[in-house]
Short mmCIF file of C-alpha atoms in Angstrom, two decimals:
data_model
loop_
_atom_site.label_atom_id
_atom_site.label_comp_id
_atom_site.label_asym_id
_atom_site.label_seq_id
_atom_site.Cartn_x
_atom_site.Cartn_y
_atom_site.Cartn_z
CA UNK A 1 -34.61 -35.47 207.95
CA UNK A 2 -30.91 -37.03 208.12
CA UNK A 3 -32.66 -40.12 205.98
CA UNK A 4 -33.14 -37.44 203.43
CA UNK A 5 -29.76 -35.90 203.56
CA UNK A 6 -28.02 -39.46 203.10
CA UNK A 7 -30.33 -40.66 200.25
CA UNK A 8 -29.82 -37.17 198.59
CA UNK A 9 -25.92 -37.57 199.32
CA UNK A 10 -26.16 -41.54 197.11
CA UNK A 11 -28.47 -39.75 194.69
CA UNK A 12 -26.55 -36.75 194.10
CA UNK A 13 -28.14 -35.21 190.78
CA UNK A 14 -31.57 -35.72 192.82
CA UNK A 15 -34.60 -34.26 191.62
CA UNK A 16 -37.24 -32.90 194.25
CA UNK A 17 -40.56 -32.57 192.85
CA UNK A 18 -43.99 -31.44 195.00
CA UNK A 19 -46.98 -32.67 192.71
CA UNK A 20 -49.50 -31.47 195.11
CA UNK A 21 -49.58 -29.93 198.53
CA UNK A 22 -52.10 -29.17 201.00
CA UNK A 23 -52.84 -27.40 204.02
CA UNK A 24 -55.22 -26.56 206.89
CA UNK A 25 -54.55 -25.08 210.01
CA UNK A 26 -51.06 -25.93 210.91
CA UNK A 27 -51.68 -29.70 209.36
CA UNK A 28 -50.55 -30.62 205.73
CA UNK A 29 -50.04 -33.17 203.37
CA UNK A 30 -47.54 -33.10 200.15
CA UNK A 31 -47.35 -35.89 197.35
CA UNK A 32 -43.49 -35.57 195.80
CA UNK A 33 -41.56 -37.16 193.40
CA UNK A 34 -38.04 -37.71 193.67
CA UNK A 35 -35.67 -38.78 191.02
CA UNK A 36 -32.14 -39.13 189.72
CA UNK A 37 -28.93 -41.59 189.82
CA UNK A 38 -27.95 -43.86 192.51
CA UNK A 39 -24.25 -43.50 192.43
CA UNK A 40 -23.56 -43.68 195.94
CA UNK A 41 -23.82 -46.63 198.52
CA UNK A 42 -27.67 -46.27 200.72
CA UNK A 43 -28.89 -47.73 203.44
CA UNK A 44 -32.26 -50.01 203.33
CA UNK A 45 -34.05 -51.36 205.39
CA UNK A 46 -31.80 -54.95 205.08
CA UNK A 47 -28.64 -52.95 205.22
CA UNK A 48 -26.31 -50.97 202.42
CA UNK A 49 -27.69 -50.75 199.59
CA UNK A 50 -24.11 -50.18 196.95
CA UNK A 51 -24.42 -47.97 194.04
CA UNK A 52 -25.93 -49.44 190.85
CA UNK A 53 -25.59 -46.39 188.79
CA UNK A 54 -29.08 -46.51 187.47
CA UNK A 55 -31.81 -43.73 187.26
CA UNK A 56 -34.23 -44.27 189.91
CA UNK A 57 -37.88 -42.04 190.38
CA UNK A 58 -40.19 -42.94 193.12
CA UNK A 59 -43.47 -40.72 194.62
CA UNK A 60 -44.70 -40.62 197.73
CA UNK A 61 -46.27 -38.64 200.49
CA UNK A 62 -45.63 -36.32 203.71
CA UNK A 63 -47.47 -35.61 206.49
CA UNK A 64 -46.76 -32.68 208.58
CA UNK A 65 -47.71 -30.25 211.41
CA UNK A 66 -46.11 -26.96 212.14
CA UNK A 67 -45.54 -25.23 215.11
CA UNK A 68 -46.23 -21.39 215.83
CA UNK A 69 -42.84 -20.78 214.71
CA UNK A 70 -43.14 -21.94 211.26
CA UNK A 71 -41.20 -25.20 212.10
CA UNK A 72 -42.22 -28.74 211.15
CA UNK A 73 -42.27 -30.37 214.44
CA UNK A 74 -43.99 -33.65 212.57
CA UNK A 75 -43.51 -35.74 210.14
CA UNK A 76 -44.32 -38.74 207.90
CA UNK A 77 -43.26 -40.20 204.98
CA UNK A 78 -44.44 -42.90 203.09
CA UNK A 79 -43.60 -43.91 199.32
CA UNK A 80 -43.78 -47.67 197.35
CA UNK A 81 -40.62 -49.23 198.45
CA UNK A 82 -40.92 -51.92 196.70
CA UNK A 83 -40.97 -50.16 193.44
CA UNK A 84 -37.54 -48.31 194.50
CA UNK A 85 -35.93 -52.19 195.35
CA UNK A 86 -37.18 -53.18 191.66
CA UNK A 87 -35.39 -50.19 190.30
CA UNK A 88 -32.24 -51.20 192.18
CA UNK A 89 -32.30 -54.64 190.42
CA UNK A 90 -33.02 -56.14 194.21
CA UNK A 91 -36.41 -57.87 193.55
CA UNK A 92 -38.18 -58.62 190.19
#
């Protein structure tokens, strides 16, 4: 989750939003939204990514499993990148 902790430290009014979330077993999926402004550098996947100072939204979805323990001891993440680069002003 350090990926999260460094977009949430360019982002730093973020916005964390579960739409939907669920569960079976110790399985579980979660659609989320995240939003706010992006006034801090962020690494992509082509390198650092400086601040533009725009608002910037994007959803997505996790995929998890928990241990006994209550810990998530898996995880995916997936979201529409390419909607996030547009919002940066990287792509049209």
């Amino acid at each position: 989750m350090e990926d999260l902790d460094a977009s949430f430290a360019a982002i730093p009014d973020v916005h964390y939003e579960i739409l939907k979330l669920l569960t079976k077993d110790r399985e579980g999926v979660m659609e989320f939204r995240i939003s706010g402004t992006h006034t801090g550098s962020i690494e992509g996947p082509s390198g650092s990514i400086p601040a533009t100072n725009r608002k910037v939204s994007w959803t997505g979805a996790e995929f998890f499993r928990i241990d006994s323990k209550g810990l998530v001891v898996e995880e995916r993440r997936y979201f529409d990148a390419e909607s996030l680069r547009k919002q940066f002003g990287l792509s049209k």
